[in-house]
């Protein structure tokens, strides 16, 4: 729909979208911030008591600490008597199944036990007596009860008490009054043996084997079952009845005097004052003032971000995707910080805040990365109990992140940075602890574990960079190094199809990279651009001098206009190939700009010389452009022309090389090729010197080895 209103889109759309992004970020950050008036608490329970007596401003209860509540809860669970119920149908089911199984076993294996077939009394055999004894044993077992203990109660002693529900009433029982499954099996298996063993005519091993074949464990099934529904409810009710307070402070009561040592009991009272203070704020009209203050504060921070981008990184300010990325990563880190509100005793220092400057530095610059890092840390400080300590530790860690990972081209760089950041956290924490307390006893060893986890989580930078590259179309040094690898499929194909162009691209990359280092440009980007700037020549490699065999020139069969079209067309062919291979836009920019709007001077001059009376169509001999619009593309244009022209030099002495470099670059300036590029005349002069020195090193004179004279 926006295509129907191009004026609206170009003039109003981006500013409106930019403002919308900032408003969304302001609203989300304000929503995430704790609505508790922490600054008020810090005043009440912080520095003022060092200078005056702290008096309770109102009545409030003293809340128990988490440790006290946990201790009471653990004690409650330890002495809790769990509820069980008795399954009255289990006994009848088991006896019925035993009767059936026993009859079948006797019928099938009667001959295997001849002694048991004998009469035990005049009315029954041993088989009958054993059956009767086992049924009586099962009756006794199920009457007493077979209990199945949950995992948490396995191993308790026989005096362990439980509640057994019978007919709607719960009665206390000791575990010793029931059978465990193993105890029930032992009792049942020995019942028949003890009743019969020693009688004449019965062989002991025959009886024990028969008992084994009965598999009596199949008839030992628990009929006293743990009540899965009632027990959690009962435990919850007991926990809810635990008192959360352990006393009360009256308004005007002294809490602590000047110079008094802060005891644990005093800390408990102060924490209770804080909780009551926050509760009062959240239930009165002051809450809206807190919300307004937070909104104003967050708005001012984001206005500062906007002004910084406008004055110092206007290119980022004008890019909606860049602003979206910066605000998104800031919101992500703020969201991680807000987890402190959801989880009690959340280990705040495991959050890898240093990821933010590393990622922003990867795509932009150190100044912007550090600025956004400081703003994010200031916002995140609202979630911490000790804001000063948090900010004081995080700022140096961010600086170390920027220094240690200035250019990330290898995975080992991330590991090194993570180690250095972890060490920085640890050292600054130790220094602050010693400063505050004056001894090593105050140092919390857990903090070093948190710092170690933080360092491990920093390794997520590598996949996160890849994700942000795909989402926002950015380009990192890691990707540029991968693109510059000569084993890349496109470059391997070019090496086979256009060996001369491939070597030319490598030399252009070497020249351009040296200049990029000198001018503080991105050398990895320049080198990658140089490797791909001429891939369009693969469409017709033999029409370019560097790929032609000696004595073979296809241009001899074409007119000058046709030759110019073929040469100029390598720009369009290169763009199509790059888009097909999904090369980044930043690389495609080198393809479109490396010739700018210059002319194919050889064919143009030849045409004019041979046709003095005919007016030449300049557009046929002119490259489509655009001209370079970044420092990197400007450097590549210079390097490309100089490297190509240097091959035509007849003498490679210092004077000829100096003249070549000056002539090529001055011609490009004369043709206004660098008007849109952010490169100064001073930088162009520096670039000339680098090109001259580099070419002199490449084409320096070599010593001629003397020939060996033959002896006469």
XYZ file of C-alpha atoms in Angstrom:
712
model
C 0.000 0.000 0.000
C 2.923 2.333 0.704
C 3.957 2.115 -2.943
C 0.843 4.173 -3.777
C 2.117 6.996 -1.562
C 5.850 7.313 -2.313
C 6.009 10.863 -0.953
C 4.575 9.736 2.374
C 6.923 6.784 2.462
C 10.086 8.766 1.812
C 9.291 11.817 3.930
C 7.208 10.551 6.848
C 7.386 6.779 7.048
C 10.885 6.359 8.514
C 10.546 9.161 11.113
C 7.187 7.770 12.261
C 8.568 4.235 12.440
C 11.649 5.473 14.323
C 9.500 7.279 16.900
C 7.255 4.213 17.197
C 10.257 1.987 17.920
C 11.482 4.321 20.648
C 8.002 4.585 22.207
C 7.641 0.802 22.275
C 11.076 0.464 23.899
C 10.249 3.148 26.487
C 6.935 1.495 27.329
C 8.425 -2.000 27.684
C 11.335 -0.858 29.862
C 8.986 1.161 32.085
C 6.740 -1.886 32.410
C 9.654 -4.110 33.393
C 11.069 -1.792 36.050
C 10.150 -2.680 39.658
C 7.311 -0.467 40.941
C 8.617 -0.337 44.500
C 10.261 3.035 45.015
C 13.643 1.496 45.799
C 15.284 4.872 46.180
C 12.976 5.581 49.096
C 14.024 2.330 50.725
C 17.692 3.079 50.210
C 17.188 6.386 52.011
C 15.366 4.805 54.927
C 17.648 1.834 55.446
C 20.859 3.183 53.963
C 23.282 5.947 54.828
C 21.184 8.144 57.135
C 21.528 5.824 60.137
C 25.254 6.601 60.194
C 24.423 10.165 61.119
C 21.269 9.914 63.196
C 18.966 7.549 65.055
C 16.557 5.693 62.783
C 12.998 5.802 64.118
C 10.116 3.676 62.825
C 7.880 6.023 60.762
C 4.797 3.800 61.234
C 3.628 0.519 62.792
C 4.767 -2.549 60.888
C 5.180 -6.290 61.496
C 8.600 -7.936 61.581
C 8.733 -10.528 58.828
C 10.585 -13.761 59.278
C 13.594 -14.288 57.046
C 13.559 -16.799 54.229
C 15.908 -19.002 56.240
C 13.520 -18.995 59.201
C 10.519 -19.780 57.020
C 12.425 -22.569 55.313
C 13.452 -24.024 58.654
C 9.851 -24.028 59.873
C 8.631 -25.535 56.632
C 11.269 -28.269 56.757
C 10.345 -29.032 60.365
C 6.676 -29.188 59.453
C 7.314 -31.627 56.612
C 9.645 -33.687 58.793
C 6.963 -34.167 61.466
C 4.077 -34.376 59.047
C 2.070 -37.623 59.240
C 1.080 -38.554 55.686
C -2.410 -39.822 54.885
C -3.039 -43.325 53.529
C -6.272 -45.129 52.685
C -7.069 -48.861 52.745
C -8.259 -50.629 49.603
C -10.831 -53.097 51.015
C -11.387 -54.852 47.655
C -7.792 -55.959 47.231
C -7.976 -58.989 49.641
C -10.955 -60.639 47.909
C -9.401 -60.154 44.458
C -6.092 -61.685 45.539
C -7.665 -64.684 47.299
C -9.835 -65.449 44.300
C -6.837 -65.347 41.976
C -4.734 -67.440 44.377
C -7.455 -70.109 44.551
C -7.541 -70.403 40.778
C -3.762 -70.372 40.284
C -3.158 -72.890 43.074
C -5.641 -75.394 41.625
C -4.057 -75.129 38.160
C -0.529 -75.564 39.558
C -1.463 -78.670 41.540
C -3.156 -80.253 38.498
C -0.181 -79.595 36.189
C 2.674 -80.416 38.605
C 1.118 -82.880 41.028
C 3.408 -85.714 39.874
C 6.473 -83.612 40.595
C 5.640 -83.588 44.306
C 4.653 -87.185 45.249
C 5.158 -86.642 48.994
C 2.800 -83.667 49.012
C 0.035 -85.843 47.545
C -0.007 -87.923 50.703
C -2.674 -87.437 53.305
C -1.900 -84.956 56.010
C -5.015 -85.816 57.961
C -7.813 -88.158 57.175
C -9.715 -85.329 55.534
C -6.978 -83.550 53.565
C -3.630 -83.975 51.794
C -0.512 -81.900 52.204
C -1.614 -79.901 49.141
C -4.846 -79.042 50.855
C -3.179 -78.148 54.123
C -0.624 -75.874 52.391
C -3.431 -74.115 50.548
C -5.334 -73.587 53.766
C -2.238 -72.259 55.554
C -1.394 -69.759 52.768
C -4.997 -68.479 52.603
C -4.969 -67.954 56.357
C -1.643 -66.150 55.998
C -3.039 -63.915 53.237
C -6.066 -63.139 55.403
C -3.820 -62.074 58.274
C -1.534 -60.015 56.029
C -4.308 -58.087 54.295
C -6.149 -57.585 57.551
C -3.064 -56.008 59.060
C -2.281 -54.224 55.779
C 0.474 -54.077 53.156
C 1.759 -50.538 52.735
C 3.424 -48.954 49.720
C 5.647 -46.079 50.842
C 6.381 -43.146 48.483
C 10.012 -42.474 47.608
C 10.384 -39.667 50.136
C 9.487 -42.003 53.023
C 11.577 -45.027 52.061
C 14.035 -45.823 54.834
C 12.037 -44.401 57.760
C 12.153 -46.361 61.019
C 9.403 -48.632 62.365
C 8.143 -45.903 64.745
C 7.206 -43.643 61.810
C 3.606 -42.509 62.230
C 1.017 -42.125 59.514
C -2.683 -41.406 59.280
C -4.899 -44.221 57.989
C -8.326 -43.220 56.716
C -11.101 -45.694 57.582
C -14.732 -44.973 56.945
C -14.238 -41.207 56.807
C -12.092 -41.097 59.965
C -8.297 -40.799 60.083
C -6.483 -42.776 62.808
C -2.773 -42.654 63.625
C -0.792 -45.846 63.054
C 2.854 -46.783 63.439
C 4.627 -48.288 60.457
C 5.438 -51.330 62.591
C 1.713 -52.171 62.729
C 1.720 -52.930 58.987
C 3.662 -55.010 56.557
C 6.033 -53.741 53.923
C 5.910 -55.819 50.739
C 9.160 -57.637 51.511
C 8.007 -58.398 55.065
C 4.659 -59.716 53.813
C 6.342 -62.058 51.346
C 8.713 -63.447 53.970
C 5.826 -64.056 56.373
C 3.680 -65.805 53.761
C 6.411 -68.011 52.302
C 7.399 -69.364 55.700
C 3.847 -69.919 56.967
C 3.256 -73.243 55.171
C 6.827 -74.480 55.628
C 6.759 -73.916 59.393
C 3.376 -75.613 59.672
C 4.431 -78.829 57.935
C 8.187 -79.206 58.172
C 9.328 -82.095 60.358
C 6.255 -84.249 59.718
C 6.953 -87.816 58.683
C 7.120 -88.537 54.978
C 7.698 -84.940 53.840
C 10.985 -83.991 52.208
C 12.088 -80.454 53.061
C 13.450 -79.516 49.624
C 10.251 -80.755 47.920
C 8.138 -78.456 50.058
C 10.384 -75.415 49.553
C 10.453 -76.005 45.787
C 6.670 -76.124 45.689
C 6.446 -72.870 47.625
C 8.862 -71.315 45.116
C 6.746 -72.507 42.182
C 3.714 -70.852 43.713
C 5.369 -67.412 43.154
C 3.715 -65.995 46.241
C 5.058 -62.508 45.468
C 2.269 -62.222 42.851
C -0.256 -62.191 45.701
C 1.487 -59.524 47.758
C -0.118 -56.303 46.574
C -0.329 -53.134 48.676
C -3.766 -52.367 50.070
C -2.663 -49.312 52.089
C -2.100 -46.586 49.508
C -0.609 -43.082 49.761
C -3.354 -40.505 49.216
C -2.044 -38.453 46.248
C -4.900 -35.940 46.418
C -5.219 -35.287 50.120
C -1.572 -35.055 51.158
C -0.587 -32.025 48.999
C -3.695 -30.230 50.233
C -2.920 -31.002 53.868
C 0.710 -29.899 53.478
C -0.365 -26.671 51.758
C -2.853 -25.942 54.554
C -0.161 -26.437 57.168
C 2.257 -24.208 55.282
C -0.387 -21.519 54.919
C -0.873 -21.574 58.672
C 2.791 -20.770 59.283
C 3.037 -17.242 60.579
C 5.061 -14.934 58.324
C 5.849 -12.521 61.143
C 7.652 -12.762 64.445
C 6.770 -9.541 66.213
C 5.839 -5.932 65.557
C 7.507 -2.514 65.597
C 5.469 0.457 66.771
C 5.594 3.922 65.235
C 8.268 6.047 66.945
C 10.175 3.001 68.191
C 13.950 3.247 67.848
C 15.410 0.860 65.266
C 19.127 1.695 65.375
C 21.343 4.437 66.822
C 24.271 6.264 65.343
C 27.440 4.154 65.453
C 25.591 1.030 66.578
C 26.762 -2.283 65.098
C 24.177 -3.724 62.724
C 23.056 -7.100 64.058
C 21.099 -9.752 62.140
C 17.991 -8.841 64.106
C 18.350 -5.209 62.999
C 18.750 -6.247 59.369
C 15.546 -8.257 59.776
C 13.691 -5.194 61.059
C 15.063 -3.010 58.253
C 14.030 -5.526 55.629
C 10.550 -5.618 57.153
C 10.439 -1.814 57.007
C 11.371 -1.951 53.340
C 8.646 -4.464 52.512
C 6.010 -2.475 54.363
C 7.205 0.749 52.769
C 6.933 -0.772 49.290
C 3.519 -2.207 50.128
C 2.249 1.224 51.170
C 3.530 2.749 47.954
C 1.814 0.132 45.798
C -1.555 0.693 47.460
C -1.637 4.503 47.450
C -1.655 7.267 44.894
C 2.134 7.495 45.253
C 2.303 4.501 42.936
C 1.290 6.674 39.989
C 3.974 9.204 40.832
C 6.535 6.380 40.885
C 5.260 5.194 37.507
C 5.450 8.743 36.122
C 8.971 9.167 37.468
C 10.101 5.904 35.912
C 8.509 6.775 32.586
C 10.178 10.200 32.578
C 13.546 8.756 33.528
C 13.404 6.031 30.858
C 12.219 8.557 28.269
C 15.167 10.817 29.034
C 17.571 7.896 28.629
C 16.130 6.957 25.248
C 16.074 10.594 24.123
C 19.779 10.639 24.993
C 20.260 7.559 22.801
C 18.390 9.249 19.966
C 20.477 12.428 20.239
C 23.709 10.464 20.376
C 22.798 8.584 17.208
C 21.661 11.762 15.452
C 24.833 13.737 16.149
C 27.515 11.038 16.195
C 26.152 8.110 14.153
C 23.710 9.676 11.731
C 24.031 6.680 9.409
C 22.694 4.436 12.172
C 20.001 6.977 13.063
C 18.705 6.939 9.474
C 18.687 3.130 9.312
C 15.472 1.656 10.689
C 16.966 -1.838 10.858
C 19.967 -0.564 12.846
C 17.765 1.294 15.334
C 15.523 -1.757 15.628
C 18.544 -3.947 16.356
C 20.005 -1.581 18.982
C 16.685 -1.230 20.800
C 15.984 -4.965 20.585
C 19.259 -6.032 22.172
C 18.811 -3.368 24.876
C 15.332 -4.737 25.642
C 16.651 -8.312 25.725
C 19.291 -7.451 28.329
C 16.739 -5.457 30.355
C 14.352 -8.406 30.183
C 17.058 -10.724 31.518
C 17.706 -8.280 34.348
C 13.976 -8.243 35.193
C 14.140 -11.972 36.001
C 15.272 -10.825 39.438
C 11.638 -9.859 40.123
C 10.360 -13.349 39.276
C 12.865 -15.535 41.095
C 13.840 -15.141 44.700
C 17.597 -14.958 45.315
C 18.203 -14.761 41.562
C 21.993 -14.868 40.857
C 22.100 -11.525 39.058
C 25.769 -11.740 38.074
C 25.287 -14.760 35.815
C 23.621 -12.480 33.256
C 26.223 -11.889 30.506
C 25.740 -8.133 30.054
C 29.087 -7.940 28.204
C 27.415 -9.653 25.242
C 25.788 -6.323 24.370
C 28.967 -4.275 23.681
C 30.586 -7.220 21.906
C 27.702 -7.668 19.462
C 27.169 -3.937 18.837
C 30.928 -3.484 18.328
C 30.893 -6.336 15.808
C 28.392 -4.539 13.587
C 29.129 -0.860 14.349
C 31.926 0.728 16.413
C 33.325 0.795 19.944
C 31.961 4.243 20.808
C 28.357 3.289 20.065
C 28.825 -0.090 21.761
C 30.106 1.450 24.991
C 27.420 4.164 25.019
C 24.594 1.628 24.646
C 26.241 -0.619 27.231
C 26.350 2.185 29.816
C 22.686 3.062 29.208
C 21.662 -0.592 29.529
C 23.657 -0.999 32.744
C 22.027 2.117 34.229
C 18.574 0.702 33.442
C 19.465 -2.761 34.763
C 20.805 -1.238 37.994
C 17.196 -0.545 39.055
C 16.720 -4.299 39.509
C 19.644 -4.801 41.899
C 19.825 -4.371 45.652
C 23.248 -2.713 45.461
C 23.190 -0.506 42.383
C 26.577 1.094 43.061
C 28.394 -2.233 43.255
C 26.614 -3.506 40.147
C 27.499 -0.474 38.001
C 31.052 -0.274 39.360
C 31.732 -3.908 38.415
C 29.908 -3.929 35.071
C 31.505 -0.836 33.501
C 35.111 -2.161 33.619
C 33.877 -5.546 32.375
C 32.319 -3.832 29.349
C 35.547 -1.962 28.622
C 37.543 -5.192 28.802
C 35.024 -6.809 26.429
C 35.634 -4.045 23.880
C 39.434 -4.104 24.250
C 39.811 -7.882 24.200
C 37.529 -8.471 21.211
C 38.330 -5.528 18.957
C 38.077 -7.688 15.846
C 36.551 -11.137 16.157
C 37.744 -13.323 13.309
C 38.406 -16.542 15.233
C 36.444 -18.483 17.826
C 39.473 -18.462 20.106
C 39.052 -14.685 20.417
C 35.687 -15.204 22.133
C 37.171 -17.678 24.607
C 40.003 -15.259 25.412
C 37.542 -12.403 25.911
C 35.316 -14.554 28.170
C 38.303 -15.441 30.366
C 39.445 -11.820 30.649
C 35.925 -10.605 31.469
C 35.542 -13.266 34.173
C 38.870 -12.244 35.696
C 37.805 -8.575 35.607
C 34.556 -9.349 37.422
C 36.425 -11.322 40.080
C 39.135 -8.732 40.691
C 36.754 -5.803 41.009
C 34.453 -7.795 43.298
C 37.369 -8.714 45.587
C 38.569 -5.094 45.622
C 35.105 -3.776 46.570
C 34.649 -6.422 49.265
C 37.994 -5.638 50.853
C 37.290 -1.914 50.699
C 33.900 -2.253 52.409
C 34.704 -4.863 55.058
C 38.488 -4.808 55.434
C 38.868 -8.596 55.515
C 38.656 -11.655 53.297
C 35.913 -13.248 55.385
C 33.293 -11.064 53.723
C 34.067 -12.436 50.245
C 31.296 -14.727 49.010
C 32.790 -17.698 47.143
C 29.509 -18.202 45.269
C 30.142 -14.948 43.423
C 33.123 -16.507 41.648
C 30.888 -19.364 40.527
C 28.429 -16.819 39.138
C 31.239 -15.012 37.322
C 32.393 -18.332 35.838
C 28.867 -19.109 34.593
C 28.734 -15.579 33.179
C 31.939 -16.222 31.248
C 30.595 -19.498 29.859
C 27.379 -17.800 28.736
C 29.456 -15.190 26.886
C 30.335 -17.948 24.417
C 26.769 -17.541 23.090
C 28.078 -14.473 21.247
C 29.126 -16.593 18.264
C 25.669 -18.018 17.387
C 23.948 -14.752 18.371
C 26.042 -12.809 15.853
C 24.969 -15.244 13.136
C 21.303 -14.849 14.126
C 21.429 -11.039 14.131
C 23.229 -11.074 10.782
C 20.358 -13.000 9.235
C 17.629 -10.966 10.953
C 18.973 -7.477 10.218
C 21.228 -7.946 7.195
C 24.437 -7.040 9.035
C 27.888 -8.337 8.224
C 30.434 -9.420 10.832
C 34.185 -9.894 10.519
C 33.679 -13.633 11.018
C 31.473 -13.832 7.928
C 33.869 -11.617 5.964
C 36.770 -13.946 6.758
C 34.670 -16.905 5.620
C 33.765 -15.091 2.393
C 37.425 -14.237 1.738
C 38.465 -17.871 1.948
C 39.677 -18.923 -1.501
C 37.994 -22.289 -0.957
C 34.601 -20.592 -1.118
C 32.593 -22.264 -3.956
C 32.243 -19.025 -5.964
C 35.947 -18.225 -5.696
C 36.955 -21.771 -6.635
C 34.701 -21.550 -9.672
C 36.277 -18.198 -10.609
C 39.783 -19.637 -10.192
C 38.922 -22.303 -12.771
C 36.966 -20.129 -15.221
C 38.957 -16.866 -14.896
C 42.429 -17.603 -13.474
C 43.725 -14.175 -14.493
C 40.776 -12.370 -12.892
C 41.170 -14.500 -9.773
C 44.819 -13.501 -9.376
C 43.887 -9.878 -10.095
C 41.240 -10.007 -7.323
C 43.745 -11.375 -4.820
C 46.250 -8.595 -5.643
C 43.522 -5.947 -5.425
C 42.539 -7.344 -2.025
C 46.128 -7.121 -0.796
C 46.488 -3.515 -1.934
C 43.076 -2.390 -0.664
C 43.529 -4.082 2.703
C 46.763 -2.199 3.413
C 45.075 1.115 2.634
C 42.082 0.171 4.810
C 44.383 -0.389 7.783
C 45.984 3.009 7.188
C 42.662 4.877 6.875
C 40.896 3.105 9.780
C 38.426 1.458 7.387
C 37.285 -2.161 7.629
C 40.087 -4.260 6.092
C 38.090 -7.502 6.244
C 35.215 -5.895 4.327
C 37.542 -4.412 1.689
C 39.290 -7.737 1.159
C 36.036 -9.665 0.835
C 34.702 -7.050 -1.591
C 37.872 -7.279 -3.649
C 37.538 -11.057 -3.954
C 34.063 -10.769 -5.486
C 34.097 -7.429 -7.319
C 34.839 -9.019 -10.718
C 32.816 -12.263 -10.506
C 30.695 -10.970 -13.379
C 33.636 -11.676 -15.718
C 32.876 -15.382 -15.371
C 30.017 -14.860 -17.851
C 32.552 -14.131 -20.633
C 36.095 -14.575 -19.273
C 37.947 -14.467 -22.606
C 36.788 -10.905 -23.294
C 39.048 -9.621 -20.519
C 42.772 -9.203 -21.085
C 43.988 -11.000 -17.971
C 42.275 -14.238 -19.091
C 43.261 -14.166 -22.762
C 45.748 -16.584 -24.237
C 48.601 -15.089 -26.269
C 47.482 -14.051 -29.743
C 43.770 -14.631 -29.004
C 41.517 -11.558 -28.586
C 37.764 -11.994 -29.191
C 37.354 -8.208 -29.391
C 39.008 -8.235 -32.813
C 35.766 -9.688 -34.187
C 33.541 -7.008 -32.531
C 32.906 -3.346 -33.017
C 34.020 -0.932 -30.321
C 30.402 -0.462 -29.183
C 29.890 -4.236 -28.907
C 33.149 -4.667 -27.023
C 32.191 -1.875 -24.635
C 28.815 -3.504 -23.985
C 30.472 -6.844 -23.177
C 32.939 -5.231 -20.768
C 30.364 -2.978 -19.092
C 27.953 -5.893 -18.779
C 30.232 -7.666 -16.282
C 28.772 -5.360 -13.597
C 25.202 -6.510 -14.204
C 26.303 -10.141 -14.576
C 28.186 -9.910 -11.300
C 25.160 -8.525 -9.456
C 22.899 -11.287 -10.820
C 25.391 -13.975 -9.852
C 25.882 -12.473 -6.377
C 22.130 -12.342 -5.759
C 21.753 -15.917 -6.974
C 24.490 -17.043 -4.585
C 22.889 -14.922 -1.812
C 25.968 -12.834 -1.140
C 25.454 -10.008 1.388
C 24.323 -6.625 0.109
C 27.532 -5.031 1.357
C 29.542 -7.290 -0.996
C 27.225 -6.531 -3.921
C 27.935 -2.828 -3.338
C 31.570 -3.443 -4.295
C 30.471 -5.067 -7.548
C 28.256 -2.134 -8.542
C 30.664 0.647 -7.501
C 34.174 -0.574 -8.336
C 34.009 1.099 -11.776
C 31.677 3.885 -10.687
C 30.518 5.939 -13.686
C 33.843 5.863 -15.506
C 34.207 5.006 -19.194
C 35.803 2.087 -20.978
C 38.481 4.461 -22.188
C 40.233 2.052 -24.536
C 37.141 1.416 -26.640
C 35.841 4.977 -26.328
C 39.097 6.565 -27.436
C 39.533 4.013 -30.218
C 36.029 4.725 -31.499
C 36.544 8.501 -31.460
C 39.939 8.219 -33.169
C 38.621 6.055 -35.979
C 35.365 7.985 -36.364
C 36.284 11.689 -35.995
C 33.194 12.823 -37.880
C 30.783 10.604 -35.946
C 29.433 11.566 -32.511
C 29.908 8.741 -29.988
C 27.063 7.562 -27.757
C 28.807 8.077 -24.402
C 26.265 5.953 -22.504
C 27.393 2.825 -24.387
C 30.970 3.293 -23.158
C 30.040 4.308 -19.565
C 29.649 2.019 -16.559
C 26.208 2.200 -14.900
C 27.467 3.140 -11.413
C 26.731 4.195 -8.759
C 29.919 5.850 -7.624
C 31.480 4.659 -4.320
C 29.509 5.772 -1.275
C 31.600 4.281 1.543
C 35.260 4.596 2.394
C 35.745 0.901 1.671
C 34.219 1.019 -1.832
C 36.302 4.115 -2.644
C 39.486 2.296 -1.589
C 38.574 -0.677 -3.761
C 37.984 1.516 -6.839
C 41.466 2.999 -6.464
C 43.102 -0.386 -5.820
C 41.310 -2.043 -8.752
C 42.360 0.569 -11.300
C 45.929 0.848 -9.993
C 46.515 -2.923 -9.947
C 45.154 -3.346 -13.474
C 47.155 -0.416 -14.845
C 50.362 -1.550 -13.116
C 50.445 -4.645 -15.313
C 50.929 -2.445 -18.387
C 54.023 -0.659 -17.082
C 57.112 -1.178 -19.216
C 59.492 -0.132 -16.428
C 58.905 -0.862 -12.743
C 60.986 1.883 -11.211
C 59.973 4.240 -8.427
C 59.306 7.171 -10.740
C 57.014 5.221 -13.072
C 55.050 3.736 -10.168
C 54.603 7.172 -8.553
C 53.363 8.634 -11.815
C 50.947 5.734 -12.351
C 49.333 6.033 -8.918
C 49.032 9.807 -9.163
C 47.573 9.663 -12.671
C 44.968 6.980 -11.907
C 43.638 8.511 -8.679
C 43.723 12.105 -9.959
C 41.714 10.975 -12.990
C 39.098 9.408 -10.713
C 38.902 12.605 -8.652
C 38.554 14.634 -11.840
C 35.616 12.432 -12.864
C 33.918 13.045 -9.481
C 34.042 9.375 -8.472
C 34.544 10.098 -4.770
C 31.979 12.840 -4.236
C 29.559 10.510 -2.408
C 32.211 8.679 -0.390
C 33.157 9.801 3.159
C 36.838 10.072 2.288
C 38.925 13.260 2.585
C 41.718 14.579 0.378
C 44.124 13.940 3.240
C 43.062 10.285 3.335
C 43.381 10.019 -0.449
C 46.935 11.364 -0.156
C 47.720 8.737 2.492
C 46.164 6.063 0.246
C 48.441 7.126 -2.640
C 51.531 6.663 -0.467
C 50.416 3.196 0.608
C 49.730 2.173 -3.001
C 53.125 3.451 -4.122
C 55.036 1.656 -1.366
C 53.095 -1.554 -1.854
C 53.639 -1.604 -5.628
C 57.339 -0.855 -5.175
C 57.611 -3.831 -2.825
C 55.804 -6.053 -5.322
C 57.786 -4.953 -8.369
C 61.143 -4.220 -6.726
C 64.211 -4.851 -8.867
C 65.847 -8.229 -8.431
C 69.520 -9.101 -8.704
C 70.457 -10.742 -11.969
C 72.342 -13.952 -11.250
C 75.628 -14.254 -13.192
C 75.950 -17.100 -15.660
C 78.648 -19.673 -15.194
C 81.391 -19.246 -17.799
C 82.598 -22.363 -19.492
C 86.267 -23.187 -19.085
C 88.344 -23.057 -22.218
